XYZ file of C-alpha atoms in Angstrom:
677
model
C 11.058 -11.848 57.796
C 13.779 -12.877 60.187
C 15.456 -16.198 59.133
C 16.724 -18.066 62.129
C 20.017 -19.851 61.301
C 18.994 -22.234 64.398
C 15.338 -23.093 63.876
C 15.177 -24.793 67.231
C 15.581 -21.560 68.995
C 12.725 -20.008 67.143
C 12.599 -16.292 65.846
C 12.545 -14.699 69.318
C 16.201 -14.990 70.181
C 17.822 -12.127 71.771
C 19.468 -9.856 69.743
C 23.024 -11.212 70.222
C 21.814 -14.349 68.714
C 20.149 -13.086 65.699
C 21.531 -13.058 62.267
C 21.353 -9.896 60.743
C 18.936 -9.480 57.690
C 19.613 -6.948 54.960
C 16.968 -6.855 52.290
C 18.086 -5.017 49.579
C 15.926 -4.118 46.692
C 17.221 -4.874 42.976
C 15.948 -2.009 40.624
C 16.419 -1.806 36.976
C 18.421 1.159 35.459
C 16.719 2.928 32.556
C 19.045 5.377 30.869
C 16.351 7.944 29.438
C 18.390 8.414 26.221
C 15.459 7.528 24.077
C 15.844 7.957 20.376
C 12.882 9.955 18.851
C 11.584 7.265 16.659
C 11.256 4.898 19.552
C 10.010 7.398 22.053
C 7.102 8.434 19.964
C 5.427 4.935 20.864
C 5.551 5.483 24.710
C 2.362 5.268 26.219
C 1.039 5.117 29.912
C -2.403 3.459 29.881
C -3.975 3.082 33.209
C -4.178 -0.507 34.610
C -4.780 -2.482 37.695
C -1.720 -3.430 40.056
C -0.175 -6.575 38.575
C -2.057 -6.374 35.430
C -1.456 -5.136 32.011
C -3.396 -2.401 30.198
C -6.753 -3.476 28.632
C -6.248 -5.094 25.243
C -2.527 -5.579 25.847
C -1.010 -9.086 25.995
C 0.712 -10.397 29.286
C 3.688 -12.672 29.256
C 3.609 -14.210 32.748
C 6.260 -16.168 34.589
C 5.279 -17.505 38.044
C 3.114 -19.844 39.947
C -0.385 -18.078 39.610
C -1.131 -16.442 36.163
C -4.144 -14.303 35.787
C -6.867 -15.837 33.621
C -6.518 -15.096 30.042
C -9.509 -13.335 28.002
C -10.257 -12.006 24.693
C -9.529 -8.594 25.838
C -6.653 -9.560 28.338
C -4.551 -12.170 26.531
C -2.206 -13.803 28.863
C 0.496 -16.561 28.213
C 2.699 -18.018 30.846
C 5.516 -20.441 32.002
C 6.471 -21.539 35.487
C 9.178 -19.786 37.465
C 12.180 -22.086 38.043
C 15.555 -21.207 39.350
C 18.851 -23.098 39.964
C 20.285 -22.351 43.424
C 23.173 -20.001 42.918
C 22.483 -18.891 39.735
C 22.597 -15.175 39.051
C 21.016 -14.872 35.643
C 18.504 -16.545 33.742
C 16.214 -15.783 30.633
C 12.930 -17.113 29.845
C 11.774 -17.494 26.321
C 8.321 -17.163 24.964
C 8.285 -19.023 21.564
C 5.822 -17.502 19.085
C 5.477 -17.422 15.149
C 5.522 -13.450 15.651
C 9.061 -13.675 17.207
C 10.452 -14.873 20.306
C 10.048 -12.780 23.364
C 12.686 -13.093 25.943
C 12.879 -12.037 29.690
C 15.883 -11.789 31.578
C 16.332 -11.660 35.288
C 19.837 -10.981 36.712
C 20.997 -10.498 40.124
C 24.285 -8.547 41.002
C 26.315 -6.972 43.511
C 25.018 -9.558 46.155
C 26.656 -9.052 49.506
C 26.513 -10.544 52.822
C 25.023 -14.065 51.569
C 24.204 -16.658 53.986
C 21.920 -19.676 53.949
C 18.752 -20.861 55.932
C 17.872 -24.253 57.103
C 14.227 -23.847 56.273
C 14.881 -24.102 52.444
C 14.508 -27.134 50.470
C 16.992 -28.388 50.348
C 18.518 -26.891 53.461
C 21.011 -24.166 53.295
C 20.336 -23.460 49.507
C 22.844 -21.136 47.858
C 21.131 -17.579 47.160
C 19.462 -16.809 44.981
C 17.048 -20.142 45.080
C 13.517 -20.790 44.342
C 11.513 -21.953 47.079
C 8.609 -21.461 49.153
C 9.952 -20.565 52.653
C 7.677 -21.316 55.377
C 6.291 -17.981 57.142
C 8.277 -16.035 54.684
C 7.810 -16.290 51.120
C 5.548 -18.266 48.414
C 7.027 -19.329 45.058
C 9.635 -17.108 44.867
C 13.424 -16.486 43.935
C 14.938 -15.757 47.462
C 17.737 -14.112 48.864
C 19.160 -14.672 52.286
C 21.666 -12.008 53.579
C 23.523 -11.512 56.793
C 23.250 -7.893 58.269
C 26.612 -6.560 59.516
C 26.265 -3.880 62.044
C 26.154 -0.539 60.328
C 24.535 2.661 60.988
C 24.767 3.725 57.319
C 22.435 1.970 54.572
C 24.021 -0.503 52.527
C 22.814 -2.116 49.192
C 23.003 -5.999 49.471
C 21.825 -6.793 46.132
C 20.568 -5.445 42.748
C 18.007 -6.942 40.570
C 17.677 -6.171 36.883
C 14.991 -7.320 34.514
C 14.771 -6.650 30.788
C 12.828 -7.767 27.694
C 14.267 -8.016 24.132
C 11.062 -5.930 23.156
C 9.751 -2.451 24.109
C 7.148 -3.088 26.700
C 4.091 -1.157 27.824
C 4.370 -2.270 31.283
C 6.736 -4.786 33.220
C 6.453 -5.952 36.906
C 6.771 -8.262 39.704
C 6.152 -8.803 43.452
C 8.178 -8.341 46.312
C 7.721 -10.601 49.283
C 8.711 -10.131 52.886
C 10.262 -6.566 52.988
C 9.858 -5.900 56.656
C 12.071 -5.321 59.943
C 12.386 -6.684 63.314
C 13.486 -5.749 67.039
C 12.123 -8.183 69.460
C 15.127 -7.407 72.007
C 15.100 -3.763 71.444
C 17.801 -3.802 68.951
C 17.107 -3.566 65.200
C 19.118 -6.073 62.986
C 17.691 -4.839 59.875
C 15.224 -2.221 58.169
C 14.807 -3.390 54.632
C 14.244 -0.960 51.831
C 13.843 -1.288 48.173
C 14.595 1.674 45.704
C 13.328 1.653 42.153
C 13.891 5.481 41.351
C 16.894 5.188 39.071
C 14.736 3.461 36.464
C 11.370 5.542 37.140
C 9.634 2.660 38.706
C 6.692 2.707 40.884
C 5.966 0.724 44.026
C 2.875 -0.162 46.144
C 3.329 -0.311 50.078
C 1.387 -1.737 52.977
C 0.902 1.203 55.694
C 1.089 -1.550 58.578
C 4.617 -2.286 57.771
C 6.031 0.352 55.274
C 6.504 4.074 54.742
C 6.933 5.228 51.044
C 8.528 8.408 49.832
C 6.311 11.114 47.802
C 7.672 9.929 44.319
C 6.494 6.344 45.254
C 9.650 5.026 44.184
C 11.409 4.067 47.581
C 9.586 2.134 50.155
C 11.352 1.500 53.729
C 10.127 -1.101 56.464
C 8.891 0.157 59.544
C 11.594 -0.347 62.224
C 10.987 -3.349 64.382
C 7.946 -4.462 62.557
C 7.820 -8.052 60.939
C 5.368 -9.652 58.745
C 4.417 -13.164 57.762
C 4.330 -14.766 54.557
C 1.885 -12.803 52.036
C 1.672 -9.924 54.804
C 3.737 -7.293 53.272
C 3.983 -7.937 49.599
C 4.777 -4.995 47.394
C 4.269 -4.543 43.500
C 7.061 -2.994 41.537
C 5.733 -1.793 38.102
C 7.301 0.118 35.175
C 5.589 1.581 32.301
C 6.664 1.986 28.701
C 10.369 0.640 28.349
C 12.602 0.293 25.329
C 13.822 -3.061 24.267
C 16.876 -4.497 26.203
C 16.926 -1.588 28.558
C 17.543 -3.187 32.400
C 14.717 -2.015 34.943
C 16.769 -1.505 38.114
C 15.873 -2.306 41.589
C 18.393 -1.831 44.765
C 17.750 -3.801 47.911
C 18.889 -2.083 50.885
C 19.586 -2.579 54.563
C 19.369 0.787 56.044
C 20.113 0.103 59.786
C 21.844 -2.819 61.555
C 22.363 -2.680 65.284
C 22.933 -6.342 65.384
C 23.817 -9.187 62.798
C 20.707 -11.408 62.076
C 19.874 -13.272 59.012
C 16.663 -12.013 56.802
C 15.424 -12.915 53.333
C 13.295 -11.328 50.696
C 11.814 -13.020 47.793
C 10.694 -12.007 43.973
C 7.923 -13.556 41.964
C 5.157 -12.932 39.584
C 7.290 -11.573 37.027
C 5.420 -10.302 33.904
C 5.619 -7.998 31.329
C 3.069 -6.412 28.650
C 3.231 -5.961 24.896
C 0.642 -3.267 23.528
C -1.207 -3.799 20.401
C 0.598 -3.017 17.029
C 1.261 0.742 16.775
C 1.783 2.640 13.784
C 3.045 6.369 13.105
C 3.029 7.896 9.783
C 5.550 10.636 8.767
C 5.527 12.805 5.568
C 8.837 14.109 3.884
C 9.306 16.260 0.615
C 12.566 15.957 -1.145
C 12.522 19.365 -3.003
C 9.812 22.001 -3.481
C 6.412 21.971 -3.911
C 4.945 22.122 -7.437
C 2.311 24.674 -6.466
C 3.678 27.028 -3.806
C 2.031 30.421 -4.014
C -0.177 32.134 -1.167
C -3.259 31.435 -3.251
C -2.511 27.859 -4.308
C -0.115 25.839 -2.345
C 0.300 22.011 -2.331
C -0.364 20.448 1.069
C -0.561 16.715 1.534
C -3.466 14.774 3.425
C -2.389 11.344 4.833
C -5.082 8.830 5.860
C -5.175 5.618 7.686
C -8.158 3.287 7.531
C -8.711 -0.388 8.133
C -10.030 -2.708 10.826
C -11.869 -1.055 13.656
C -9.857 2.156 13.862
C -11.648 5.425 12.958
C -10.266 7.056 10.068
C -7.325 9.235 11.054
C -5.888 11.527 9.128
C -3.456 14.861 9.191
C -2.572 17.411 6.841
C 0.787 19.177 6.387
C 1.667 22.862 6.502
C 4.643 24.539 5.446
C 5.863 26.373 2.136
C 8.707 25.327 -0.367
C 10.485 22.077 0.829
C 9.524 22.657 4.411
C 6.966 19.977 5.854
C 5.436 20.927 9.266
C 2.736 19.277 11.047
C 4.010 16.143 9.173
C 3.471 13.411 11.748
C 0.394 11.387 12.549
C -0.805 10.532 15.844
C 0.221 7.102 17.474
C -2.087 4.668 15.823
C -3.341 1.509 17.678
C -3.920 -1.504 15.183
C -5.459 -4.841 15.752
C -3.173 -7.773 15.307
C -3.447 -9.695 11.750
C -5.691 -6.920 10.284
C -4.914 -4.989 6.909
C -4.690 -1.070 6.978
C -4.630 1.101 3.955
C -2.458 4.191 4.154
C -3.246 6.925 1.235
C -2.022 10.098 0.480
C -3.466 13.021 -1.705
C -2.353 16.570 -2.739
C -4.607 19.253 -1.746
C -4.335 23.087 -2.474
C -6.736 25.127 -0.566
C -10.071 23.780 -1.078
C -9.141 22.262 -4.253
C -7.915 18.656 -4.686
C -4.596 18.355 -6.394
C -3.192 15.477 -8.176
C -0.659 13.382 -6.319
C 0.697 12.218 -9.646
C 2.447 15.621 -10.057
C 4.870 13.886 -7.324
C 6.947 10.904 -7.220
C 6.434 8.885 -4.274
C 8.370 6.457 -2.252
C 7.820 5.236 1.233
C 9.798 3.038 3.932
C 8.135 1.347 6.721
C 10.342 0.162 9.605
C 9.624 -1.876 12.730
C 11.289 -0.734 16.168
C 10.778 -4.109 17.808
C 13.372 -6.491 17.788
C 12.865 -9.911 16.606
C 9.457 -9.369 15.165
C 8.573 -11.202 11.950
C 6.219 -8.860 10.856
C 6.942 -8.235 7.106
C 7.179 -4.471 6.217
C 5.531 -3.596 2.969
C 7.636 -2.930 -0.111
C 5.450 -2.908 -3.133
C 4.996 0.482 -4.905
C 2.304 2.773 -3.992
C -0.943 2.201 -6.034
C -2.184 5.219 -8.064
C -6.250 5.683 -8.251
C -6.617 8.078 -11.229
C -10.203 8.694 -10.155
C -9.542 9.857 -6.642
C -6.148 11.267 -7.561
C -4.420 9.387 -4.580
C -1.762 6.912 -3.918
C -1.872 4.104 -1.366
C -0.337 0.947 0.022
C -1.121 -1.542 2.493
C 0.251 -2.853 5.917
C -0.968 -6.102 6.910
C -0.357 -8.971 9.512
C 0.968 -6.732 12.354
C 1.267 -8.034 15.716
C 1.596 -7.338 19.501
C 4.451 -5.173 20.412
C 5.150 -3.943 16.764
C 6.181 -0.352 16.395
C 6.040 0.622 12.909
C 7.087 3.937 11.409
C 6.080 4.649 7.843
C 7.408 7.519 6.010
C 6.001 8.652 2.721
C 8.502 10.938 0.710
C 7.412 12.928 -2.287
C 9.530 14.733 -4.882
C 8.308 16.531 -7.993
C 7.580 14.201 -10.758
C 8.898 14.089 -14.303
C 6.240 14.708 -17.010
C 4.687 11.662 -18.142
C 2.695 10.946 -21.375
C 1.252 7.570 -21.569
C -1.285 5.802 -23.577
C -2.343 2.336 -25.605
C -2.008 1.232 -29.234
C -5.085 -0.845 -29.529
C -6.988 -2.963 -32.094
C -10.351 -0.814 -32.530
C -12.160 -3.884 -34.101
C -15.002 -4.055 -31.532
C -13.950 -7.516 -30.810
C -14.907 -8.885 -34.403
C -12.782 -11.762 -35.272
C -10.806 -11.661 -38.428
C -12.881 -14.598 -39.831
C -16.153 -11.954 -39.862
C -14.011 -8.701 -40.331
C -15.102 -8.472 -44.136
C -18.780 -8.625 -43.420
C -20.553 -5.460 -44.458
C -23.906 -6.001 -42.861
C -24.643 -3.501 -40.158
C -28.145 -4.555 -39.712
C -27.797 -8.302 -38.525
C -24.077 -9.016 -38.971
C -21.117 -9.002 -36.281
C -21.092 -5.163 -37.066
C -24.793 -4.687 -35.924
C -25.261 -2.944 -32.647
C -21.360 -3.162 -32.084
C -20.819 0.286 -30.439
C -17.340 -0.727 -29.661
C -15.965 -1.084 -33.119
C -14.029 1.657 -34.921
C -15.222 4.246 -32.301
C -11.540 5.612 -31.613
C -11.976 4.631 -28.027
C -9.972 1.532 -26.104
C -13.074 -0.730 -25.042
C -11.281 -3.471 -23.427
C -14.267 -4.803 -21.142
C -16.768 -7.257 -22.334
C -18.799 -7.515 -24.213
C -16.797 -6.842 -27.420
C -13.818 -6.280 -25.678
C -10.932 -5.014 -27.612
C -7.358 -5.959 -27.363
C -3.881 -3.977 -27.771
C -1.643 -4.333 -30.912
C 1.218 -6.251 -29.801
C 3.481 -6.519 -32.891
C 5.987 -3.995 -31.657
C 5.830 -2.025 -35.053
C 4.414 1.360 -33.477
C 6.389 4.202 -32.039
C 4.972 7.247 -30.235
C 7.019 10.622 -30.541
C 6.572 13.428 -28.172
C 6.873 16.435 -30.544
C 6.207 20.320 -30.493
C 3.532 19.808 -33.069
C 5.950 21.375 -35.782
C 8.097 18.232 -36.465
C 10.701 18.445 -33.729
C 10.820 15.270 -31.753
C 11.622 15.908 -28.198
C 11.337 12.237 -27.081
C 10.439 8.677 -28.360
C 9.533 5.477 -27.245
C 8.693 1.932 -29.016
C 5.429 0.682 -27.852
C 5.961 -2.478 -25.912
C 4.516 -5.711 -26.766
C 1.536 -4.986 -24.138
C 0.613 -2.245 -26.388
C 1.533 0.588 -23.858
C 3.926 3.228 -23.984
C 4.960 5.551 -21.222
C 7.095 8.780 -21.976
C 8.794 10.732 -19.053
C 10.741 13.755 -19.552
C 11.884 16.418 -17.385
C 10.920 20.213 -16.931
C 14.337 20.861 -18.634
C 13.457 18.944 -21.693
C 10.285 20.762 -22.047
C 11.751 24.114 -21.537
C 10.640 26.610 -24.124
C 7.858 24.559 -25.731
C 4.262 25.560 -25.238
C 2.593 23.197 -28.184
C 2.990 19.529 -27.262
C 1.704 16.574 -29.632
C 2.081 12.681 -29.625
C 2.456 11.373 -32.754
C 1.932 7.303 -33.481
C 3.592 5.978 -36.596
C 4.383 2.413 -37.739
C 7.845 0.931 -38.482
C 8.808 1.316 -42.196
C 7.821 -1.606 -44.152
C 5.007 -2.686 -41.732
C 1.872 -3.863 -43.413
C -0.448 -4.923 -40.492
C -2.851 -2.619 -39.019
C -2.648 0.125 -41.902
C -5.922 1.794 -41.057
C -6.396 4.533 -38.251
C -9.388 4.805 -36.077
C -7.892 7.633 -34.362
C -5.935 10.669 -35.403
C -2.323 9.967 -35.678
C -1.279 13.132 -34.093
C -2.764 13.940 -30.597
C -2.669 17.458 -29.114
C -1.709 17.699 -25.480
C -3.165 20.556 -23.382
C -0.125 21.006 -21.439
C 0.112 22.923 -18.264
C 3.422 23.078 -16.398
C 1.838 22.104 -13.251
C -0.040 19.266 -14.465
C 2.566 16.117 -14.642
C 0.505 13.049 -15.636
C -1.181 12.957 -18.948
C -2.533 9.268 -19.276
C -5.000 7.682 -21.939
C -3.545 9.122 -25.165
C -4.553 6.188 -26.992
C -4.471 5.210 -30.665
C -6.394 2.797 -32.529
C -5.843 0.866 -35.628
C -7.558 -1.932 -37.554
C -6.618 -4.275 -40.230
C -7.881 -3.878 -43.791
C -10.747 -6.205 -43.705
C -11.734 -3.935 -40.512
C -11.807 -0.884 -42.428
C -14.798 1.587 -41.760
C -15.760 2.054 -45.277
C -17.034 -0.755 -47.519
C -17.710 -0.082 -51.233
C -19.578 -2.469 -52.931
C -20.292 -2.331 -56.995
C -22.881 -3.844 -58.598
C -23.769 -3.926 -62.453
C -26.916 -4.742 -64.539
C -26.862 -4.615 -68.248
C -29.695 -2.987 -70.043
C -30.706 -1.949 -73.754
C -30.260 1.750 -73.130
C -34.044 2.327 -72.816
C -34.531 2.749 -69.147
C -35.869 5.571 -67.689
C -35.052 5.063 -63.928
C -31.794 3.729 -62.436
C -33.898 2.101 -59.662
C -36.275 0.240 -62.286
C -37.250 -3.064 -61.264
C -36.046 -4.589 -64.424
C -32.595 -3.903 -63.577
C -31.050 -7.260 -62.071
C -28.008 -5.443 -60.181
C -25.450 -8.057 -59.282
C -21.843 -8.377 -57.825
C -21.527 -11.255 -60.334
C -19.599 -10.549 -63.714
C -21.837 -10.059 -66.764
C -22.061 -12.872 -69.336
C -24.479 -13.610 -72.137
C -26.622 -15.957 -70.037
C -28.895 -15.622 -67.219
C -31.557 -12.915 -66.527
C -29.478 -9.837 -67.858
C -29.874 -8.655 -71.553
C -27.445 -9.286 -74.208
C -24.203 -7.380 -73.295
C -23.045 -7.054 -76.601
C -21.030 -3.878 -77.635
C -23.135 -0.952 -78.055
C -25.505 -1.878 -75.324
C -25.402 -0.376 -71.565
C -24.474 -1.253 -68.104
C -25.849 0.412 -65.283
C -23.989 0.627 -62.071
C -24.844 0.585 -58.377
C -22.261 1.595 -55.723
C -23.056 1.370 -52.050
C -20.826 3.171 -49.738
C -21.343 1.609 -46.161
C -19.571 3.199 -43.096
C -19.516 0.411 -40.361
C -17.781 2.480 -37.914
C -19.105 4.329 -34.828
C -17.611 7.660 -35.966
C -18.681 9.643 -39.123
C -16.426 9.846 -42.339
C -15.777 13.303 -43.231
C -14.689 14.582 -46.675
C -15.910 11.301 -48.390
C -15.978 11.430 -52.225
C -16.719 8.449 -54.244
C -14.821 8.085 -57.488
C -15.012 5.534 -60.493
C -12.998 5.406 -63.541
C -15.031 4.742 -66.664
C -12.955 2.223 -68.794
C -11.473 3.561 -72.013
C -10.210 1.483 -75.146
C -6.491 0.797 -74.928
C -6.211 1.699 -71.206
C -5.811 -1.214 -68.903
C -6.495 -3.643 -71.617
C -10.044 -2.333 -72.148
C -11.254 -3.216 -75.769
C -14.231 -0.706 -75.623
C -14.890 2.681 -74.277
C -17.639 3.390 -71.971
C -19.214 6.736 -71.843
C -22.042 8.279 -69.505
C -25.580 7.857 -70.737
C -29.227 8.506 -69.579
C -30.963 8.501 -67.540
C -29.805 11.344 -65.630
C -27.878 10.884 -62.297
C -29.315 12.124 -58.989
C -28.996 15.975 -58.888
C -26.610 17.597 -56.445
C -24.628 14.517 -55.834
C -21.906 14.381 -58.548
C -19.528 17.160 -59.580
C -17.376 15.464 -62.225
C -18.556 17.840 -64.913
C -19.364 14.758 -67.122
C -22.055 14.849 -69.657
C -23.880 12.218 -71.524
C -21.577 10.780 -74.142
C -18.424 11.606 -72.084
C -15.685 9.433 -70.880
C -13.882 9.906 -67.786
C -14.026 9.757 -63.823
C -17.263 9.544 -62.125
C -16.641 11.578 -58.849
C -19.160 12.669 -56.077
C -19.347 15.864 -54.095
C -17.460 16.016 -50.839
C -20.089 14.842 -47.966
C -19.852 13.308 -44.558
C -20.889 9.788 -44.402
C -22.603 9.289 -40.875
C -21.733 6.646 -38.506
C -23.383 3.342 -39.140
C -25.064 4.435 -42.465
C -24.568 3.878 -46.088
C -25.184 5.794 -49.084
C -25.920 4.507 -52.748
C -24.772 6.155 -56.105
C -26.282 5.173 -59.663
C -25.149 5.781 -63.102
C -25.756 4.318 -66.344
C -22.922 3.953 -69.247
C -22.968 2.907 -72.763
C -20.491 0.625 -74.310
C -18.965 1.142 -77.832
C -18.079 -1.551 -80.352
C -14.837 -3.361 -80.570
C -14.232 -1.771 -83.859
C -12.120 1.679 -83.864
C -14.113 3.759 -86.187
C -11.695 7.011 -85.919
């Protein structure tokens, strides 16, 4: 639009009286030396003119913001400018980090003023709506010195402190004039250096094939809003200026002209994620028939499960990068890795795993995860969680594996089935606390209710990794949480084909003396398997021992014919001369009933019951006791004793089934207190 320095003369002055307009377009210069980590996030989603791509968030500066909707969020602020100011930053303050948009004019030539500005003759650049020229815009007014060559009379750079998916603004009143036959200016805008794109009005403009240079048609002049151009740039890195040059391509007579810039905006994409895989060293399995590869999966929110599987051999990872994943704001995502070899599922525990997540977005407050990856022994996977991302985030997470040390771990636990110490001595397996308690003394660490068991936390146990022949390879005291974990390198295990874990108690320790598991566990060691968990050792206190022996006695006159005769009053009480039992004078008999109860949920093998008959002079005995009739149960005893002999009652070796009992009977005759020999 032609700007008349002398409004009373109007816009139809002869050429010699007109001020020469030079509209020079300011374009941002984008140096395309993108570092690969951030260039991966570049995207060019389609969008309407002056609008952001769907589901991207717009930050708008101007007088006419678009409506904000759930799928097209818009935040805005008013465009203001101090006359003569060449640079200004507009900051959007958000909890996710401040976003700053900077407008900068430079290389301003041929500045002049116009009386139609408010206030009149404002210094360029200035904010105003110039009557018949621009609306709510930052305006620049130029003279147009006579020249047959193109002349740049200002440059406009805009930049954002975060990477943007789109940036743009409107250019108002790019035109020409030539009412007297001489052309004072032909305005042009050029965004080619920063790979921008322009719209144009065919009635007033021409555009080049690349659509990045628009030139006014010679002599054609438009009114306010009649020849507005939209300038836009797709993905751009943080703090990289987008450059526009405003040129006057021809001036046959000097005349003032104005151009305006308005409706600035930039777009932030939903948070983006790229997952990468790295390997430090070689694979555990690396043969043509069995080679480890790594499958990485991202799940969460509304994204479809996305995964990729590596290829490569040795230490080389190929196909080790995911697609660029679009996330939702403030949503949690799980990134999981597993090892596979061929069609078989490997165990990721064979590898150490670390990961790092970095956010290329400057100023973002999104906290990157740092917690160690979680191992799932059932699925044989490791995973970590990424949460609370926000618009504009450009996150790269790299998972790095290295061959693991061999790990042998387990728990030393109290195998008491949750039975309290107060009830520990109860031998009743029918109605007491041991009844139907499948957790008690079963050799398994049952730490869930009911009857939950606990760890042994007295620090008295140590677990050794041995060669099963006494050589200790590594050793670790059991922690107060009852856990042990022995890590050894491949070099430490070189030459060993047999491995055992041996649990032992500290010298002098008297607590938990009874084992419910073997004290030595043989390991099925495979050089390609690195994790050996759940090698647990069970113990109980004396009162919780599996075997309970109860001895009862019944005095008799040596005339009984059956050891289970109803006349026998078996009792745990001491015998005396009173009560139901017969006289217990020397020379009489005492029958014994010994009950062996296995309270455990595992059988007792090689069980032998022994009972020493008393002999005068030994352990303060005053009489000698000998075996007598009736005969004992056949095929139960193998002590070789005959009636009339003193010695040790002993049963055959047998298995005492779990949660069962055996009863043994025999009768003895006591001698007199007088030594007749």
